[in-house]
C-alpha cells in the first residue's frame, strides 16, 4: 500500500537524524522558556485607556495545543501569539463595561491575521455590540483590504493615510486542477463519487470547472459578496448598487477616491489620528472632572499621547477576570481541521474527539455542550464514529453546534445530530456527498524513478487499492457500492437529525456547498450566530442562564506525538535536499494524491474575504 511505502521510506531516513534534531529542539524549547520567564512583564490597565486592535496576534478558532507551536512561530517570524476568537470576543464584551476602557482603536499595524471569514464576522459583530456602550471606535491604516474594510466599517470614523489605498474590487475564487500534472507523470486515478456537485474530485479528472461546479461557486461567492455589500451599505450609508458599481469600475484608484465615494471620512497621518483619539479621551475626562482639574489635565497631556493597551494584553486580563465560579458548566468542544483516521495533532481524529465528547457526557456538572466545528470533512468512517458519539451526547444533554468558517461534508455529518445548528452568514456548509479516489502510481514510478514493484497474493483482489495498479471493473463496481452505501447513511443521518425526509435531503445534497445564508433558507441550519450566541442558547436549553461557567474541553495533548510530527516535517525538508529537484517535486505531487485515497466526505476549497 502506497501510504505504508512512503511512511516506511521516510521513517527509515528520519531515524538517522531524529535523535540529533530532537535534542536540538528540546534545548531550544528550554532556552525559549527560560528567556520568556526573564522577559515577562506585568500587564497594567491604566484609567482612560484605549483598547488597540493592532492584530499583532493570529486570531484562530480553537486553542493551540501543539507544544511545538511557539517554537515554530519563534523561527517563522510574524505574530508571536495566538488568540482564539472566544478569547477576543470575551475581551470585547468585558471592555464594553470596563470603566478604564474609553474606546477602541482599529490600527491594523501588526503581523498577525484573522483565520477566516467566520472569525472576521464574529469579531465584527462583537465590535457592533461594543458600540452599544456609547464608547468610540476609530479606524486607521495605510492600506485597507476588503476584509479589513469590512471590519473597519463598524467604526465611528475611518481614516486613511493620504497616500494609502483601499481595495474594492470584488471577490474571486479559483480552483487548481491537477489533471495535466497527473497525465504528465503517468498516474492513473480511479474515481467514484455520488453527487453532481461533489467537486473535490474534479481537479484529478478535469482541467476546468464543470458547469455544475461553476454554478455552485458563483452562488457561494455571490452570497459572501452580498453579505459584505449589505454590511458596508448599512454601516456607511452607501447604496448597494453604488458599492457594486464602484467595484465593477475600479473606482477606488486613489485615497482621495475613497473619500469622495464615502468609504473614508478623512485622509490623515497617524500622528493626526492620535490627536483625535487623545482629544476624545480628554473630552471624557473633562466631563467627569472638575473644570479646574480638567483644564490642568489638558495642559499637561501631550496632544498626541494617550494610554493604550493592546488586544493581546487586555485579553489576558479579561480571561482572568471573567472566570466565574459555578458548578454548572457549558462546555465548548472544538472540531477544527480535517477529519482523518488514526492520529494527527493538527487534525480531527475519532479517538481524540470521542474522548472529549465522552468526558462531557459523563461529567454531571456539564449541563450543555457547544460543539464548535471548523472542518471541510474528510474520512467517512471517522465521521461516522464521531457522529455516533455526538448522538449519544445529545440523548443526555443539549448539544448546540456552532459552525465556523466551514462545516461541510464530514464536518456537516458530525453536526447533524445536534439540537440546534447555528452558522455565520459566511460559513460554508452542506456538501452532502461522498467520493472515492484510488490513485495508481506503478507506471509513473517506473517511468520517472525506475522503481518497480512485484506482488504475491492469495486472492484475486488482495492487492486492491495498493496504489500500484488501476482498479479492475469488478473492483470499481464494489467500490461504487461502498460509496453509495456511505452516501445513503449520510443522507439518513441528516434526515433524522434535521427532521426531514430522505428525498428532501437528497435534493439539496448531491455534494452541493451552501453559504450560511442559503443553508438557513433550505433548513440545514437553524439560524445565524457566533460562538457567544451558541453559548447563550446552550445555557438557556439547559436552564442555567443565571448560573453557569464556560469550560473548554481540549483533551490531553500527546506532546511526544505532536513533537515527532513537527520533527518529521523538518526531516522531510532536510532529506529532500539530498534528492534531485525533479524527484522531490514528483514525490510531493504523488504524496498529495495518495493521502486523499479511500472513501471521503470532504469539501475541497475555501473562499476567503481578504
XYZ file of C-alpha atoms in Angstrom, residues 6-358:
353
model
C 6.137 6.283 1.822
C 5.877 6.234 5.608
C 8.477 3.454 5.801
C 10.725 5.173 3.272
C 10.837 8.465 5.124
C 10.757 6.794 8.519
C 13.973 4.937 7.750
C 15.721 8.103 6.626
C 14.394 10.091 9.561
C 15.722 7.554 12.061
C 19.307 8.530 11.145
C 18.880 12.131 12.224
C 15.859 12.329 14.506
C 17.854 11.919 17.743
C 20.011 14.940 16.964
C 17.092 17.074 15.888
C 15.073 16.047 18.949
C 17.905 17.035 21.278
C 18.303 20.349 19.488
C 14.554 21.060 19.598
C 14.284 20.285 23.319
C 17.259 22.545 24.013
C 15.618 25.390 22.108
C 12.340 24.917 23.990
C 14.135 25.024 27.340
C 16.062 28.109 26.260
C 12.901 29.820 24.978
C 11.106 29.069 28.231
C 13.952 30.482 30.265
C 14.112 33.632 28.158
C 10.363 34.018 28.403
C 10.473 33.941 32.180
C 13.138 36.676 32.201
C 11.363 38.890 29.669
C 7.820 38.602 31.006
C 6.267 41.849 32.176
C 3.209 42.587 34.251
C 0.291 43.875 32.228
C -1.220 47.010 33.701
C -4.501 48.592 32.671
C -4.458 52.305 33.330
C -7.504 54.569 33.645
C -8.755 56.318 30.491
C -7.164 53.772 28.164
C -7.895 52.875 24.558
C -8.070 49.209 23.567
C -5.933 48.912 20.440
C -6.662 46.118 17.989
C -3.395 46.107 16.096
C -3.687 42.461 15.021
C -0.311 41.571 16.475
C -1.692 38.080 17.090
C -3.145 35.376 14.912
C -6.854 35.060 15.688
C -7.895 31.428 15.222
C -10.853 29.216 16.011
C -9.583 26.727 18.578
C -6.855 26.921 21.243
C -3.353 25.942 20.156
C -2.366 22.747 21.966
C 0.697 21.913 19.882
C 3.744 22.128 22.196
C 5.933 22.975 19.221
C 3.747 25.850 18.013
C 5.641 28.503 19.964
C 8.936 27.180 18.651
C 7.619 27.252 15.074
C 6.405 30.841 15.452
C 9.680 31.931 17.012
C 11.631 30.758 13.985
C 8.975 31.569 11.419
C 8.649 35.232 12.337
C 5.398 37.172 12.206
C 2.887 37.081 15.005
C 4.264 35.648 18.229
C 0.951 34.914 19.919
C -2.263 33.155 19.047
C -5.674 34.143 20.358
C -8.914 32.272 19.899
C -11.999 34.081 18.694
C -13.628 33.162 22.002
C -10.867 34.951 23.915
C -11.201 38.014 21.699
C -14.985 38.377 21.886
C -14.850 37.741 25.650
C -12.343 40.601 25.960
C -14.506 42.936 23.856
C -17.554 42.018 25.926
C -15.690 42.981 29.079
C -14.291 46.167 27.515
C -17.863 47.267 26.832
C -18.471 47.725 30.588
C -14.887 48.391 31.703
C -14.670 51.974 33.001
C -10.943 52.021 32.228
C -11.590 51.477 28.517
C -12.859 54.603 26.767
C -12.860 53.311 23.205
C -11.312 51.031 20.593
C -8.627 51.843 18.048
C -8.527 49.595 14.978
C -4.947 50.063 13.826
C -4.148 47.049 11.569
C -0.408 47.512 12.087
C 0.528 44.044 13.386
C 1.884 40.956 11.631
C -0.979 38.709 12.692
C -4.069 37.657 10.816
C -7.646 36.505 11.242
C -8.085 32.831 10.331
C -11.171 33.108 8.151
C -14.462 34.739 7.263
C -16.334 33.401 10.290
C -13.790 34.760 12.762
C -13.912 38.121 10.965
C -17.719 38.123 11.019
C -17.879 37.264 14.725
C -15.234 39.864 15.545
C -17.226 42.451 13.601
C -20.414 41.509 15.458
C -18.580 41.911 18.779
C -17.481 45.416 17.735
C -21.048 46.312 16.793
C -22.140 45.125 20.235
C -19.343 47.182 21.856
C -20.690 50.358 20.222
C -23.917 49.978 22.170
C -21.925 51.178 25.186
C -21.614 54.613 23.595
C -17.837 54.342 23.510
C -15.997 55.266 20.315
C -14.337 53.097 17.666
C -11.720 54.733 15.446
C -10.022 53.015 12.499
C -6.810 53.949 10.712
C -4.308 52.249 8.453
C -2.238 52.820 5.350
C -3.937 50.177 3.203
C -7.359 48.569 3.595
C -8.021 45.178 2.063
C -11.693 44.330 1.566
C -11.694 42.125 4.638
C -10.068 44.836 6.735
C -12.527 47.412 5.466
C -15.474 45.101 6.156
C -14.321 45.036 9.768
C -13.442 48.738 9.891
C -16.836 49.777 8.513
C -18.305 49.492 12.044
C -16.092 52.371 13.235
C -17.443 55.819 14.037
C -14.690 57.309 11.922
C -12.489 55.646 9.313
C -9.202 57.323 8.423
C -6.618 56.532 5.751
C -3.090 57.706 5.052
C -3.116 60.420 2.315
C -1.056 58.158 0.067
C -2.770 54.993 1.204
C -5.026 52.627 -0.717
C -8.319 50.780 -0.392
C -9.100 47.600 -2.317
C -12.686 47.433 -3.504
C -12.564 45.079 -6.476
C -14.960 42.272 -5.541
C -14.413 38.626 -4.623
C -12.971 35.856 -6.763
C -12.426 32.155 -6.165
C -10.097 29.917 -8.130
C -9.545 26.158 -8.156
C -6.272 24.449 -9.088
C -6.547 21.372 -11.314
C -4.012 18.532 -11.277
C -5.196 16.650 -14.340
C -2.398 17.914 -16.568
C 0.248 17.062 -13.965
C -1.274 13.622 -13.410
C -1.206 12.916 -17.131
C 2.360 14.187 -17.460
C 3.519 11.960 -14.616
C 1.643 8.971 -15.956
C -0.510 8.425 -12.871
C -3.823 6.596 -13.161
C -6.639 7.697 -10.852
C -9.865 5.738 -10.378
C -12.668 7.997 -9.150
C -16.112 7.116 -7.838
C -18.448 9.772 -6.491
C -22.061 10.385 -5.531
C -23.090 13.969 -6.042
C -23.216 16.087 -9.181
C -21.682 18.956 -7.213
C -19.098 16.848 -5.378
C -16.262 18.766 -6.945
C -13.480 17.546 -4.663
C -12.518 15.018 -7.334
C -12.679 17.375 -10.311
C -9.036 18.514 -10.052
C -7.987 14.884 -10.634
C -10.192 14.324 -13.676
C -10.627 17.717 -15.400
C -8.664 20.824 -16.281
C -11.533 23.271 -15.653
C -14.718 23.622 -13.605
C -17.725 21.578 -14.587
C -20.910 23.593 -15.306
C -22.416 22.353 -12.031
C -19.360 23.358 -10.023
C -19.172 26.753 -11.722
C -22.828 27.352 -10.826
C -22.086 26.380 -7.242
C -19.008 28.574 -6.986
C -20.854 31.558 -8.455
C -23.650 31.138 -5.901
C -21.197 30.825 -2.988
C -19.030 33.755 -3.988
C -22.112 35.844 -4.737
C -23.607 35.098 -1.311
C -20.431 36.136 0.507
C -20.164 39.264 -1.610
C -23.782 40.207 -0.860
C -23.096 39.833 2.862
C -20.154 42.195 2.596
C -22.107 44.667 0.429
C -25.083 44.785 2.773
C -22.927 45.217 5.890
C -20.906 48.056 4.391
C -24.015 49.672 2.934
C -25.739 49.680 6.305
C -22.656 50.910 8.172
C -21.653 53.649 5.742
C -24.975 54.661 4.224
C -23.886 53.874 0.668
C -26.407 52.169 -1.614
C -25.629 48.568 -2.551
C -25.913 49.398 -6.250
C -23.299 52.102 -5.821
C -20.964 49.724 -3.992
C -21.293 47.239 -6.833
C -20.651 49.973 -9.387
C -17.507 51.094 -7.590
C -16.176 47.526 -7.697
C -17.090 46.977 -11.357
C -15.459 50.230 -12.431
C -12.437 50.005 -10.100
C -13.302 53.455 -8.832
C -11.046 53.299 -5.766
C -7.762 54.163 -7.500
C -6.504 56.794 -5.063
C -7.071 57.595 -1.416
C -8.964 60.707 -2.493
C -11.369 58.484 -4.448
C -12.146 56.574 -1.260
C -13.093 59.819 0.492
C -15.198 61.042 -2.413
C -17.127 57.754 -2.540
C -17.850 57.818 1.185
C -15.634 54.899 2.231
C -13.171 57.089 4.184
C -14.019 60.046 6.418
C -10.706 61.860 6.108
C -7.135 61.409 4.906
C -4.765 61.813 7.848
C -1.364 60.765 9.078
C -1.065 58.580 12.152
C 0.028 61.424 14.443
C -3.077 63.379 13.424
C -5.302 60.401 14.268
C -3.554 60.140 17.630
C -4.507 63.764 18.355
C -8.158 62.984 17.578
C -8.135 59.981 19.933
C -6.369 61.971 22.661
C -8.991 64.702 22.341
C -11.768 62.128 22.657
C -10.166 60.847 25.852
C -9.713 64.347 27.241
C -13.329 65.069 26.439
C -14.313 62.127 28.609
C -12.058 63.343 31.404
C -13.464 66.860 31.247
C -16.997 65.564 31.603
C -16.077 63.631 34.724
C -13.680 66.032 36.417
C -13.983 69.453 37.934
C -13.413 72.327 35.489
C -10.128 73.414 37.071
C -8.646 69.917 37.091
C -9.856 69.300 33.568
C -8.092 72.416 32.278
C -4.930 71.415 34.127
C -5.154 67.957 32.560
C -5.449 69.435 29.081
C -2.281 71.454 29.546
C -0.256 68.560 30.893
C -1.198 65.867 28.371
C 0.810 65.617 25.177
C -1.741 66.277 22.454
C -0.685 63.073 20.618
C -0.406 60.870 23.684
C -2.992 58.598 25.210
C -2.909 55.437 27.285
C -3.262 52.305 25.178
C -3.460 48.601 25.861
C -3.024 46.096 23.045
C -5.605 43.384 22.490
C -3.295 40.513 23.462
C -2.511 42.102 26.820
C -6.101 43.029 27.562
C -7.274 39.551 26.593
C -5.124 38.018 29.316
C -6.704 40.362 31.854
C -10.209 39.710 30.555
C -9.682 35.956 30.686
C -8.676 36.144 34.360
C -11.486 38.484 35.418
C -14.159 36.555 33.510
C -13.544 33.349 35.472
C -16.802 32.515 37.192
C -17.281 30.034 39.984
C -20.258 27.780 39.352
C -20.729 24.048 39.420
C -22.858 24.281 36.260
C -20.743 24.096 33.136
C -21.391 24.864 29.492
C -18.611 23.043 27.690
C -17.045 24.037 24.377
C -15.623 21.186 22.319
C -13.660 22.109 19.194
C -13.569 20.095 15.980
C -11.001 22.062 13.994
C -9.261 20.614 10.933
C -9.656 17.743 8.511
C -11.350 14.570 9.744
C -8.830 11.759 9.467
C -8.406 8.171 10.582
C -5.688 7.339 13.088
C -3.802 10.053 14.935
C -2.860 13.601 13.990
C -2.116 16.547 16.262
C -3.432 19.094 13.750
C -6.496 17.130 12.617
C -9.793 15.771 13.907
C -9.352 12.119 14.824
C -12.063 9.746 16.095
C -10.176 8.682 19.222
C -9.357 12.181 20.454
C -12.750 13.616 19.556
C -14.730 10.751 21.085
C -12.703 11.069 24.283
C -13.680 14.729 24.635
C -17.337 14.073 23.841
C -17.431 11.219 26.352
